[in-house]
Amino acid sequence: MATNNKDAFRDYLQFEKKYSPHTINAYLNDITYFESFNKQCFEQDAIEQVNYNQIRSWIVSLVEDGVSNSTVNRKIASLKAFYRFLLKIKQIQINPLLKHKALKTEKKLQIPFSEKELVDALSQNLHSEGFQEVRDKLIVELFYTSGIRRTELIHIKCSNVNLVNNTLKVLGKRNKERILPILPIVMEQLLLYIKERSLLGTIVDGDYLFLTKKGLKLSDSFVYRLINSYFSAVSEKVKKSPHILRHTFATHLLNNGADLNSVKELLGHSSLASTQVYTHSSLSELKKVYQEAHPRNKK
């Protein structure tokens, strides 16, 4: 593959699409993976010149290797984006994936935490040290009360917190900003954390709000492990992650009467279609209210 096309695609994703470094690397890794397959199986260096049958061979190879349909679809989505870009800059005349249909996947049910599980989790004391205990509880509280994404939480800067208006500025996908309210109970925890944070002996990444004991910015894996450990003692759910807390935030709001548009804005979704995936969990609550309230269901 021509290096300049790959570099141009990287610049396109970064500067025009404003994707995160993590997303850009995922796209380029998928393209490089296909490039290696194509070179090995078809002795062809330039994937700009492939046909659909060659891509189809890659798909079959991935499936035979036990790669899940959802992962295959993600890899093909990366290729699709690359070929659309090549078409846009007139490096190819036909997109070889134009008529490709995604593989069927099973929709996995995301089970939110219950309100009791949240209360139980936040009543724990997992650390003896003040800084860690205060920080970890604040992280759980923020995930649950704001619905922010893991990467959004990690990249919160001290300057994003407005202690006067009790608000938090979050930088979401495609660098889209949104302002979120901070509940009084969370503000108390935040002020406590700021005090503990100021007592750290060393601060390296001082611009960022959340730090490790060594004063470093948090990593994705650190936050995932934190949430997993916090909920392992109080929940038997298989998946315990920051995304499940985001899911829980949306579900609990909808269960308690919040309208879909408001939840959409809080989550930072660009369309209602993205938010509607969270409504299935609140359907049982809706059925309960409906059955109790409708006159035709009363004996």
PDB file of C-alpha atoms in Angstrom:
ATOM      1  CA  MET A   1       0.000   0.000   0.000  1.00  0.00           C
ATOM      2  CA  ALA A   2       1.274   3.427  -0.870  1.00  0.00           C
ATOM      3  CA  THR A   3       2.582   4.981   2.328  1.00  0.00           C
ATOM      4  CA  ASN A   4       1.339   8.424   1.355  1.00  0.00           C
ATOM      5  CA  ASN A   5      -2.252   7.107   1.126  1.00  0.00           C
ATOM      6  CA  LYS A   6      -1.997   5.598   4.593  1.00  0.00           C
ATOM      7  CA  ASP A   7      -0.487   8.789   6.012  1.00  0.00           C
ATOM      8  CA  ALA A   8      -3.119  10.894   4.265  1.00  0.00           C
ATOM      9  CA  PHE A   9      -5.846   8.679   5.727  1.00  0.00           C
ATOM     10  CA  ARG A  10      -4.368   9.097   9.214  1.00  0.00           C
ATOM     11  CA  ASP A  11      -4.393  12.890   8.792  1.00  0.00           C
ATOM     12  CA  TYR A  12      -7.976  12.738   7.524  1.00  0.00           C
ATOM     13  CA  LEU A  13      -9.137  10.791  10.575  1.00  0.00           C
ATOM     14  CA  GLN A  14      -7.241  13.067  12.948  1.00  0.00           C
ATOM     15  CA  PHE A  15      -7.894  16.522  11.552  1.00  0.00           C
ATOM     16  CA  GLU A  16     -11.134  16.233   9.601  1.00  0.00           C
ATOM     17  CA  LYS A  17     -13.006  13.468  11.424  1.00  0.00           C
ATOM     18  CA  LYS A  18     -11.362  14.411  14.757  1.00  0.00           C
ATOM     19  CA  TYR A  19     -11.137  10.807  15.918  1.00  0.00           C
ATOM     20  CA  SER A  20      -9.199   9.895  19.055  1.00  0.00           C
ATOM     21  CA  PRO A  21      -5.655   8.433  18.772  1.00  0.00           C
ATOM     22  CA  HIS A  22      -7.022   5.091  20.013  1.00  0.00           C
ATOM     23  CA  THR A  23      -9.663   4.967  17.243  1.00  0.00           C
ATOM     24  CA  ILE A  24      -7.169   6.037  14.570  1.00  0.00           C
ATOM     25  CA  ASN A  25      -4.727   3.303  15.594  1.00  0.00           C
ATOM     26  CA  ALA A  26      -7.534   0.723  15.507  1.00  0.00           C
ATOM     27  CA  TYR A  27      -8.430   1.750  11.936  1.00  0.00           C
ATOM     28  CA  LEU A  28      -4.825   1.638  10.752  1.00  0.00           C
ATOM     29  CA  ASN A  29      -4.104  -1.680  12.486  1.00  0.00           C
ATOM     30  CA  ASP A  30      -7.073  -3.291  10.705  1.00  0.00           C
ATOM     31  CA  ILE A  31      -5.873  -1.948   7.359  1.00  0.00           C
ATOM     32  CA  THR A  32      -2.305  -3.164   7.999  1.00  0.00           C
ATOM     33  CA  TYR A  33      -3.658  -6.582   8.995  1.00  0.00           C
ATOM     34  CA  PHE A  34      -5.514  -6.880   5.684  1.00  0.00           C
ATOM     35  CA  GLU A  35      -2.464  -5.594   3.813  1.00  0.00           C
ATOM     36  CA  SER A  36      -0.357  -8.443   5.291  1.00  0.00           C
ATOM     37  CA  PHE A  37      -3.013 -11.031   4.419  1.00  0.00           C
ATOM     38  CA  ASN A  38      -3.276  -9.742   0.865  1.00  0.00           C
ATOM     39  CA  LYS A  39       0.484  -9.808   0.384  1.00  0.00           C
ATOM     40  CA  GLN A  40       0.793 -13.330   1.773  1.00  0.00           C
ATOM     41  CA  CYS A  41      -2.148 -14.884  -0.077  1.00  0.00           C
ATOM     42  CA  PHE A  42      -2.235 -12.917  -3.311  1.00  0.00           C
ATOM     43  CA  GLU A  43       1.340 -11.604  -3.511  1.00  0.00           C
ATOM     44  CA  GLN A  44      -0.028  -8.118  -3.966  1.00  0.00           C
ATOM     45  CA  ASP A  45       1.396  -5.134  -2.106  1.00  0.00           C
ATOM     46  CA  ALA A  46      -1.122  -2.441  -3.000  1.00  0.00           C
ATOM     47  CA  ILE A  47      -4.558  -2.986  -1.440  1.00  0.00           C
ATOM     48  CA  GLU A  48      -5.788  -0.032  -3.483  1.00  0.00           C
ATOM     49  CA  GLN A  49      -6.080  -2.511  -6.366  1.00  0.00           C
ATOM     50  CA  VAL A  50      -7.924  -5.385  -4.675  1.00  0.00           C
ATOM     51  CA  ASN A  51     -11.318  -6.764  -5.664  1.00  0.00           C
ATOM     52  CA  TYR A  52     -14.129  -7.920  -3.404  1.00  0.00           C
ATOM     53  CA  ASN A  53     -13.226 -11.617  -3.795  1.00  0.00           C
ATOM     54  CA  GLN A  54      -9.876 -10.943  -2.136  1.00  0.00           C
ATOM     55  CA  ILE A  55     -11.592  -9.168   0.762  1.00  0.00           C
ATOM     56  CA  ARG A  56     -14.102 -12.009   0.941  1.00  0.00           C
ATOM     57  CA  SER A  57     -11.191 -14.464   1.303  1.00  0.00           C
ATOM     58  CA  TRP A  58      -9.937 -12.430   4.257  1.00  0.00           C
ATOM     59  CA  ILE A  59     -13.373 -12.500   5.874  1.00  0.00           C
ATOM     60  CA  VAL A  60     -13.568 -16.293   5.473  1.00  0.00           C
ATOM     61  CA  SER A  61     -10.054 -16.619   6.927  1.00  0.00           C
ATOM     62  CA  LEU A  62     -10.986 -14.515   9.968  1.00  0.00           C
ATOM     63  CA  VAL A  63     -14.170 -16.509  10.622  1.00  0.00           C
ATOM     64  CA  GLU A  64     -12.302 -19.816  10.288  1.00  0.00           C
ATOM     65  CA  ASP A  65      -9.759 -18.533  12.823  1.00  0.00           C
ATOM     66  CA  GLY A  66     -12.591 -18.036  15.312  1.00  0.00           C
ATOM     67  CA  VAL A  67     -12.806 -14.251  15.096  1.00  0.00           C
ATOM     68  CA  SER A  68     -16.290 -13.116  16.169  1.00  0.00           C
ATOM     69  CA  ASN A  69     -18.684 -11.632  13.619  1.00  0.00           C
ATOM     70  CA  SER A  70     -18.729  -8.302  15.463  1.00  0.00           C
ATOM     71  CA  THR A  71     -14.916  -8.084  15.315  1.00  0.00           C
ATOM     72  CA  VAL A  72     -14.945  -9.003  11.618  1.00  0.00           C
ATOM     73  CA  ASN A  73     -17.530  -6.275  11.011  1.00  0.00           C
ATOM     74  CA  ARG A  74     -15.330  -3.768  12.816  1.00  0.00           C
ATOM     75  CA  LYS A  75     -12.325  -4.671  10.676  1.00  0.00           C
ATOM     76  CA  ILE A  76     -14.366  -4.394   7.485  1.00  0.00           C
ATOM     77  CA  ALA A  77     -15.712  -1.035   8.660  1.00  0.00           C
ATOM     78  CA  SER A  78     -12.100   0.174   8.862  1.00  0.00           C
ATOM     79  CA  LEU A  79     -11.473  -0.990   5.300  1.00  0.00           C
ATOM     80  CA  LYS A  80     -14.707   0.618   4.127  1.00  0.00           C
ATOM     81  CA  ALA A  81     -13.667   3.946   5.608  1.00  0.00           C
ATOM     82  CA  PHE A  82     -10.271   3.691   3.920  1.00  0.00           C
ATOM     83  CA  TYR A  83     -11.753   2.928   0.497  1.00  0.00           C
ATOM     84  CA  ARG A  84     -14.306   5.735   0.856  1.00  0.00           C
ATOM     85  CA  PHE A  85     -11.398   8.051   1.563  1.00  0.00           C
ATOM     86  CA  LEU A  86      -9.470   6.793  -1.491  1.00  0.00           C
ATOM     87  CA  LEU A  87     -12.573   7.366  -3.597  1.00  0.00           C
ATOM     88  CA  LYS A  88     -12.869  10.876  -2.199  1.00  0.00           C
ATOM     89  CA  ILE A  89      -9.283  11.786  -3.122  1.00  0.00           C
ATOM     90  CA  LYS A  90      -9.672  10.029  -6.519  1.00  0.00           C
ATOM     91  CA  GLN A  91      -7.083   7.304  -5.860  1.00  0.00           C
ATOM     92  CA  ILE A  92      -9.601   4.610  -6.866  1.00  0.00           C
ATOM     93  CA  GLN A  93     -12.652   4.639  -9.163  1.00  0.00           C
ATOM     94  CA  ILE A  94     -14.711   1.900  -7.474  1.00  0.00           C
ATOM     95  CA  ASN A  95     -15.093   1.002  -3.795  1.00  0.00           C
ATOM     96  CA  PRO A  96     -14.636  -2.814  -3.636  1.00  0.00           C
ATOM     97  CA  LEU A  97     -16.832  -2.930  -0.504  1.00  0.00           C
ATOM     98  CA  LEU A  98     -19.703  -0.924  -1.953  1.00  0.00           C
ATOM     99  CA  LYS A  99     -22.193  -3.820  -1.918  1.00  0.00           C
ATOM    100  CA  HIS A 100     -20.808  -5.665   1.103  1.00  0.00           C
ATOM    101  CA  LYS A 101     -23.325  -6.613   3.802  1.00  0.00           C
ATOM    102  CA  ALA A 102     -22.198  -6.920   7.406  1.00  0.00           C
ATOM    103  CA  LEU A 103     -22.189 -10.337   9.071  1.00  0.00           C
ATOM    104  CA  LYS A 104     -25.102 -11.025  11.388  1.00  0.00           C
ATOM    105  CA  THR A 105     -24.377 -10.570  15.077  1.00  0.00           C
ATOM    106  CA  GLU A 106     -26.293 -11.337  18.230  1.00  0.00           C
ATOM    107  CA  LYS A 107     -27.183  -8.304  20.284  1.00  0.00           C
ATOM    108  CA  LYS A 108     -25.795  -8.824  23.765  1.00  0.00           C
ATOM    109  CA  LEU A 109     -28.023  -7.647  26.583  1.00  0.00           C
ATOM    110  CA  GLN A 110     -26.261  -5.082  28.743  1.00  0.00           C
ATOM    111  CA  ILE A 111     -27.550  -5.566  32.278  1.00  0.00           C
ATOM    112  CA  PRO A 112     -27.315  -2.412  34.402  1.00  0.00           C
ATOM    113  CA  PHE A 113     -26.534  -2.386  38.100  1.00  0.00           C
ATOM    114  CA  SER A 114     -29.458  -2.060  40.484  1.00  0.00           C
ATOM    115  CA  GLU A 115     -29.820   0.941  42.777  1.00  0.00           C
ATOM    116  CA  LYS A 116     -29.028  -1.343  45.724  1.00  0.00           C
ATOM    117  CA  GLU A 117     -25.794  -2.490  44.091  1.00  0.00           C
ATOM    118  CA  LEU A 118     -24.739   1.143  43.676  1.00  0.00           C
ATOM    119  CA  VAL A 119     -25.476   1.937  47.319  1.00  0.00           C
ATOM    120  CA  ASP A 120     -23.625  -1.191  48.474  1.00  0.00           C
ATOM    121  CA  ALA A 121     -20.627  -0.434  46.256  1.00  0.00           C
ATOM    122  CA  LEU A 122     -20.291   3.140  47.478  1.00  0.00           C
ATOM    123  CA  SER A 123     -20.552   2.094  51.139  1.00  0.00           C
ATOM    124  CA  GLN A 124     -17.365   0.021  50.848  1.00  0.00           C
ATOM    125  CA  ASN A 125     -13.930   1.037  52.074  1.00  0.00           C
ATOM    126  CA  LEU A 126     -11.459  -0.678  49.758  1.00  0.00           C
ATOM    127  CA  HIS A 127      -8.391   1.348  50.749  1.00  0.00           C
ATOM    128  CA  SER A 128      -6.971   2.437  54.056  1.00  0.00           C
ATOM    129  CA  GLU A 129      -5.303   5.446  52.461  1.00  0.00           C
ATOM    130  CA  GLY A 130      -7.414   8.601  52.236  1.00  0.00           C
ATOM    131  CA  PHE A 131      -6.405   9.736  48.749  1.00  0.00           C
ATOM    132  CA  GLN A 132      -7.188   6.445  47.000  1.00  0.00           C
ATOM    133  CA  GLU A 133     -10.452   5.913  48.848  1.00  0.00           C
ATOM    134  CA  VAL A 134     -11.716   9.417  48.127  1.00  0.00           C
ATOM    135  CA  ARG A 135     -10.592   9.310  44.476  1.00  0.00           C
ATOM    136  CA  ASP A 136     -12.121   5.915  43.728  1.00  0.00           C
ATOM    137  CA  LYS A 137     -15.482   6.793  45.267  1.00  0.00           C
ATOM    138  CA  LEU A 138     -15.543  10.025  43.305  1.00  0.00           C
ATOM    139  CA  ILE A 139     -14.858   8.148  40.071  1.00  0.00           C
ATOM    140  CA  VAL A 140     -17.726   5.716  40.732  1.00  0.00           C
ATOM    141  CA  GLU A 141     -20.026   8.613  41.671  1.00  0.00           C
ATOM    142  CA  LEU A 142     -19.145  10.545  38.507  1.00  0.00           C
ATOM    143  CA  PHE A 143     -19.713   7.566  36.242  1.00  0.00           C
ATOM    144  CA  TYR A 144     -23.081   6.878  37.846  1.00  0.00           C
ATOM    145  CA  THR A 145     -24.341  10.461  38.155  1.00  0.00           C
ATOM    146  CA  SER A 146     -23.096  11.868  34.850  1.00  0.00           C
ATOM    147  CA  GLY A 147     -22.962   8.904  32.455  1.00  0.00           C
ATOM    148  CA  ILE A 148     -19.568   9.942  31.093  1.00  0.00           C
ATOM    149  CA  ARG A 149     -17.396   7.593  29.085  1.00  0.00           C
ATOM    150  CA  ARG A 150     -14.167   6.133  30.462  1.00  0.00           C
ATOM    151  CA  THR A 151     -11.939   8.170  28.134  1.00  0.00           C
ATOM    152  CA  GLU A 152     -13.919  11.322  28.982  1.00  0.00           C
ATOM    153  CA  LEU A 153     -13.291  10.818  32.687  1.00  0.00           C
ATOM    154  CA  ILE A 154      -9.580  10.164  32.193  1.00  0.00           C
ATOM    155  CA  HIS A 155      -9.153  13.375  30.185  1.00  0.00           C
ATOM    156  CA  ILE A 156     -11.004  15.696  32.583  1.00  0.00           C
ATOM    157  CA  LYS A 157      -8.712  18.608  33.356  1.00  0.00           C
ATOM    158  CA  CYS A 158      -8.794  20.671  36.526  1.00  0.00           C
ATOM    159  CA  SER A 159      -9.836  23.660  34.433  1.00  0.00           C
ATOM    160  CA  ASN A 160     -12.927  21.739  33.268  1.00  0.00           C
ATOM    161  CA  VAL A 161     -14.450  21.847  36.752  1.00  0.00           C
ATOM    162  CA  ASN A 162     -16.529  24.905  37.660  1.00  0.00           C
ATOM    163  CA  LEU A 163     -16.766  24.998  41.462  1.00  0.00           C
ATOM    164  CA  VAL A 164     -19.011  28.077  41.367  1.00  0.00           C
ATOM    165  CA  ASN A 165     -21.703  26.731  39.051  1.00  0.00           C
ATOM    166  CA  ASN A 166     -21.243  23.073  40.075  1.00  0.00           C
ATOM    167  CA  THR A 167     -20.693  21.991  36.472  1.00  0.00           C
ATOM    168  CA  LEU A 168     -18.239  19.852  34.555  1.00  0.00           C
ATOM    169  CA  LYS A 169     -17.081  20.377  30.966  1.00  0.00           C
ATOM    170  CA  VAL A 170     -16.522  17.092  29.131  1.00  0.00           C
ATOM    171  CA  LEU A 171     -14.784  16.573  25.816  1.00  0.00           C
ATOM    172  CA  GLY A 172     -16.621  13.755  24.030  1.00  0.00           C
ATOM    173  CA  LYS A 173     -16.302  12.002  20.710  1.00  0.00           C
ATOM    174  CA  ARG A 174     -15.077  14.112  17.779  1.00  0.00           C
ATOM    175  CA  ASN A 175     -14.030  16.782  20.304  1.00  0.00           C
ATOM    176  CA  LYS A 176     -17.658  17.662  21.001  1.00  0.00           C
ATOM    177  CA  GLU A 177     -17.974  19.537  24.298  1.00  0.00           C
ATOM    178  CA  ARG A 178     -20.886  19.297  26.704  1.00  0.00           C
ATOM    179  CA  ILE A 179     -21.541  20.810  30.128  1.00  0.00           C
ATOM    180  CA  LEU A 180     -22.848  18.473  32.832  1.00  0.00           C
ATOM    181  CA  PRO A 181     -24.314  19.351  36.231  1.00  0.00           C
ATOM    182  CA  ILE A 182     -22.612  17.979  39.353  1.00  0.00           C
ATOM    183  CA  LEU A 183     -24.969  16.822  42.095  1.00  0.00           C
ATOM    184  CA  PRO A 184     -24.384  18.296  45.590  1.00  0.00           C
ATOM    185  CA  ILE A 185     -23.404  14.910  47.056  1.00  0.00           C
ATOM    186  CA  VAL A 186     -20.820  14.455  44.293  1.00  0.00           C
ATOM    187  CA  MET A 187     -19.571  18.018  44.751  1.00  0.00           C
ATOM    188  CA  GLU A 188     -18.844  17.221  48.406  1.00  0.00           C
ATOM    189  CA  GLN A 189     -16.791  14.212  47.333  1.00  0.00           C
ATOM    190  CA  LEU A 190     -15.051  16.284  44.648  1.00  0.00           C
ATOM    191  CA  LEU A 191     -13.977  18.975  47.123  1.00  0.00           C
ATOM    192  CA  LEU A 192     -12.694  16.279  49.465  1.00  0.00           C
ATOM    193  CA  TYR A 193     -10.711  14.743  46.599  1.00  0.00           C
ATOM    194  CA  ILE A 194      -9.222  18.100  45.558  1.00  0.00           C
ATOM    195  CA  LYS A 195      -7.980  18.535  49.127  1.00  0.00           C
ATOM    196  CA  GLU A 196      -6.449  15.025  49.216  1.00  0.00           C
ATOM    197  CA  ARG A 197      -4.937  15.527  45.744  1.00  0.00           C
ATOM    198  CA  SER A 198      -3.165  18.698  46.878  1.00  0.00           C
ATOM    199  CA  LEU A 199      -1.327  16.664  49.535  1.00  0.00           C
ATOM    200  CA  LEU A 200       0.334  14.323  47.016  1.00  0.00           C
ATOM    201  CA  GLY A 201       4.122  14.376  47.264  1.00  0.00           C
ATOM    202  CA  THR A 202       4.675  14.324  43.513  1.00  0.00           C
ATOM    203  CA  ILE A 203       2.401  15.550  40.729  1.00  0.00           C
ATOM    204  CA  VAL A 204       3.579  14.896  37.177  1.00  0.00           C
ATOM    205  CA  ASP A 205       0.410  15.318  35.104  1.00  0.00           C
ATOM    206  CA  GLY A 206      -0.943  18.265  37.033  1.00  0.00           C
ATOM    207  CA  ASP A 207      -3.386  19.443  34.350  1.00  0.00           C
ATOM    208  CA  TYR A 208      -5.519  16.332  34.776  1.00  0.00           C
ATOM    209  CA  LEU A 209      -8.034  16.030  37.596  1.00  0.00           C
ATOM    210  CA  PHE A 210      -7.673  12.316  38.290  1.00  0.00           C
ATOM    211  CA  LEU A 211      -4.221  11.038  39.179  1.00  0.00           C
ATOM    212  CA  THR A 212      -2.526   7.943  40.556  1.00  0.00           C
ATOM    213  CA  LYS A 213      -0.668   8.001  43.888  1.00  0.00           C
ATOM    214  CA  LYS A 214       2.454   8.883  41.895  1.00  0.00           C
ATOM    215  CA  GLY A 215       0.780  11.927  40.381  1.00  0.00           C
ATOM    216  CA  LEU A 216       0.312  10.390  36.931  1.00  0.00           C
ATOM    217  CA  LYS A 217      -2.707  10.550  34.636  1.00  0.00           C
ATOM    218  CA  LEU A 218      -4.932   7.443  34.857  1.00  0.00           C
ATOM    219  CA  SER A 219      -4.866   4.751  32.146  1.00  0.00           C
ATOM    220  CA  ASP A 220      -7.829   2.954  30.545  1.00  0.00           C
ATOM    221  CA  SER A 221      -6.892  -0.349  32.205  1.00  0.00           C
ATOM    222  CA  PHE A 222      -6.515   1.312  35.619  1.00  0.00           C
ATOM    223  CA  VAL A 223     -10.060   2.694  35.490  1.00  0.00           C
ATOM    224  CA  TYR A 224     -11.498  -0.594  34.236  1.00  0.00           C
ATOM    225  CA  ARG A 225      -9.831  -2.548  37.069  1.00  0.00           C
ATOM    226  CA  LEU A 226     -11.034   0.016  39.592  1.00  0.00           C
ATOM    227  CA  ILE A 227     -14.687  -0.352  38.588  1.00  0.00           C
ATOM    228  CA  ASN A 228     -14.421  -4.120  38.342  1.00  0.00           C
ATOM    229  CA  SER A 229     -12.973  -4.414  41.853  1.00  0.00           C
ATOM    230  CA  TYR A 230     -15.515  -1.980  43.290  1.00  0.00           C
ATOM    231  CA  PHE A 231     -18.472  -4.016  42.073  1.00  0.00           C
ATOM    232  CA  SER A 232     -17.067  -7.551  42.416  1.00  0.00           C
ATOM    233  CA  ALA A 233     -18.046  -7.724  46.087  1.00  0.00           C
ATOM    234  CA  VAL A 234     -21.600  -6.447  45.602  1.00  0.00           C
ATOM    235  CA  SER A 235     -22.683  -7.793  42.200  1.00  0.00           C
ATOM    236  CA  GLU A 236     -22.747 -11.199  40.529  1.00  0.00           C
ATOM    237  CA  LYS A 237     -23.111  -9.698  37.060  1.00  0.00           C
ATOM    238  CA  VAL A 238     -20.580 -11.033  34.575  1.00  0.00           C
ATOM    239  CA  LYS A 239     -19.683  -7.645  33.145  1.00  0.00           C
ATOM    240  CA  LYS A 240     -18.655  -4.907  35.562  1.00  0.00           C
ATOM    241  CA  SER A 241     -17.191  -1.988  33.657  1.00  0.00           C
ATOM    242  CA  PRO A 242     -17.341   1.806  33.225  1.00  0.00           C
ATOM    243  CA  HIS A 243     -19.673   1.280  30.254  1.00  0.00           C
ATOM    244  CA  ILE A 244     -22.119  -0.667  32.430  1.00  0.00           C
ATOM    245  CA  LEU A 245     -22.164   2.315  34.803  1.00  0.00           C
ATOM    246  CA  ARG A 246     -22.951   4.584  31.841  1.00  0.00           C
ATOM    247  CA  HIS A 247     -25.692   2.150  30.898  1.00  0.00           C
ATOM    248  CA  THR A 248     -26.937   2.176  34.504  1.00  0.00           C
ATOM    249  CA  PHE A 249     -27.024   5.984  34.546  1.00  0.00           C
ATOM    250  CA  ALA A 250     -29.256   6.087  31.452  1.00  0.00           C
ATOM    251  CA  THR A 251     -31.502   3.238  32.584  1.00  0.00           C
ATOM    252  CA  HIS A 252     -32.110   4.650  36.067  1.00  0.00           C
ATOM    253  CA  LEU A 253     -32.925   8.082  34.653  1.00  0.00           C
ATOM    254  CA  LEU A 254     -35.428   6.597  32.200  1.00  0.00           C
ATOM    255  CA  ASN A 255     -36.942   4.396  34.923  1.00  0.00           C
ATOM    256  CA  ASN A 256     -37.522   7.483  37.043  1.00  0.00           C
ATOM    257  CA  GLY A 257     -39.279   9.501  34.362  1.00  0.00           C
ATOM    258  CA  ALA A 258     -36.524  11.312  32.435  1.00  0.00           C
ATOM    259  CA  ASP A 259     -37.354  11.910  28.777  1.00  0.00           C
ATOM    260  CA  LEU A 260     -35.240  10.366  26.045  1.00  0.00           C
ATOM    261  CA  ASN A 261     -34.062  13.701  24.615  1.00  0.00           C
ATOM    262  CA  SER A 262     -32.659  14.831  27.957  1.00  0.00           C
ATOM    263  CA  VAL A 263     -30.798  11.545  28.419  1.00  0.00           C
ATOM    264  CA  LYS A 264     -29.472  11.884  24.859  1.00  0.00           C
ATOM    265  CA  GLU A 265     -27.999  15.320  25.665  1.00  0.00           C
ATOM    266  CA  LEU A 266     -26.475  14.133  28.934  1.00  0.00           C
ATOM    267  CA  LEU A 267     -24.850  11.136  27.254  1.00  0.00           C
ATOM    268  CA  GLY A 268     -23.494  13.253  24.415  1.00  0.00           C
ATOM    269  CA  HIS A 269     -25.172  11.219  21.675  1.00  0.00           C
ATOM    270  CA  SER A 270     -25.555  12.807  18.252  1.00  0.00           C
ATOM    271  CA  SER A 271     -28.851  11.031  17.544  1.00  0.00           C
ATOM    272  CA  LEU A 272     -31.737   9.465  19.449  1.00  0.00           C
ATOM    273  CA  ALA A 273     -31.017   6.125  17.768  1.00  0.00           C
ATOM    274  CA  SER A 274     -27.863   5.790  19.893  1.00  0.00           C
ATOM    275  CA  THR A 275     -29.787   6.539  23.088  1.00  0.00           C
ATOM    276  CA  GLN A 276     -32.630   4.139  22.331  1.00  0.00           C
ATOM    277  CA  VAL A 277     -30.389   1.120  22.986  1.00  0.00           C
ATOM    278  CA  TYR A 278     -30.710   1.974  26.685  1.00  0.00           C
ATOM    279  CA  THR A 279     -34.507   1.929  26.684  1.00  0.00           C
ATOM    280  CA  HIS A 280     -34.931  -1.860  26.657  1.00  0.00           C
ATOM    281  CA  SER A 281     -33.810  -2.104  30.274  1.00  0.00           C
ATOM    282  CA  SER A 282     -36.465   0.364  31.368  1.00  0.00           C
ATOM    283  CA  LEU A 283     -39.172  -1.518  29.463  1.00  0.00           C
ATOM    284  CA  SER A 284     -39.880  -3.850  32.409  1.00  0.00           C
ATOM    285  CA  GLU A 285     -40.445  -0.825  34.628  1.00  0.00           C
ATOM    286  CA  LEU A 286     -42.697   0.700  31.974  1.00  0.00           C
ATOM    287  CA  LYS A 287     -44.714  -2.525  31.729  1.00  0.00           C
ATOM    288  CA  LYS A 288     -45.155  -2.548  35.503  1.00  0.00           C
ATOM    289  CA  VAL A 289     -46.437   1.046  35.559  1.00  0.00           C
ATOM    290  CA  TYR A 290     -48.673   0.352  32.553  1.00  0.00           C
ATOM    291  CA  GLN A 291     -50.216  -2.776  34.064  1.00  0.00           C
ATOM    292  CA  GLU A 292     -50.825  -1.090  37.407  1.00  0.00           C
ATOM    293  CA  ALA A 293     -52.277   2.078  35.912  1.00  0.00           C
ATOM    294  CA  HIS A 294     -54.423   1.001  32.958  1.00  0.00           C
ATOM    295  CA  PRO A 295     -58.131   0.595  33.819  1.00  0.00           C
ATOM    296  CA  ARG A 296     -58.505  -2.436  31.536  1.00  0.00           C
ATOM    297  CA  ASN A 297     -56.042  -4.361  33.679  1.00  0.00           C
ATOM    298  CA  LYS A 298     -57.976  -3.792  36.909  1.00  0.00           C
ATOM    299  CA  LYS A 299     -60.305  -6.512  38.160  1.00  0.00           C
TER     300      LYS A 299
END
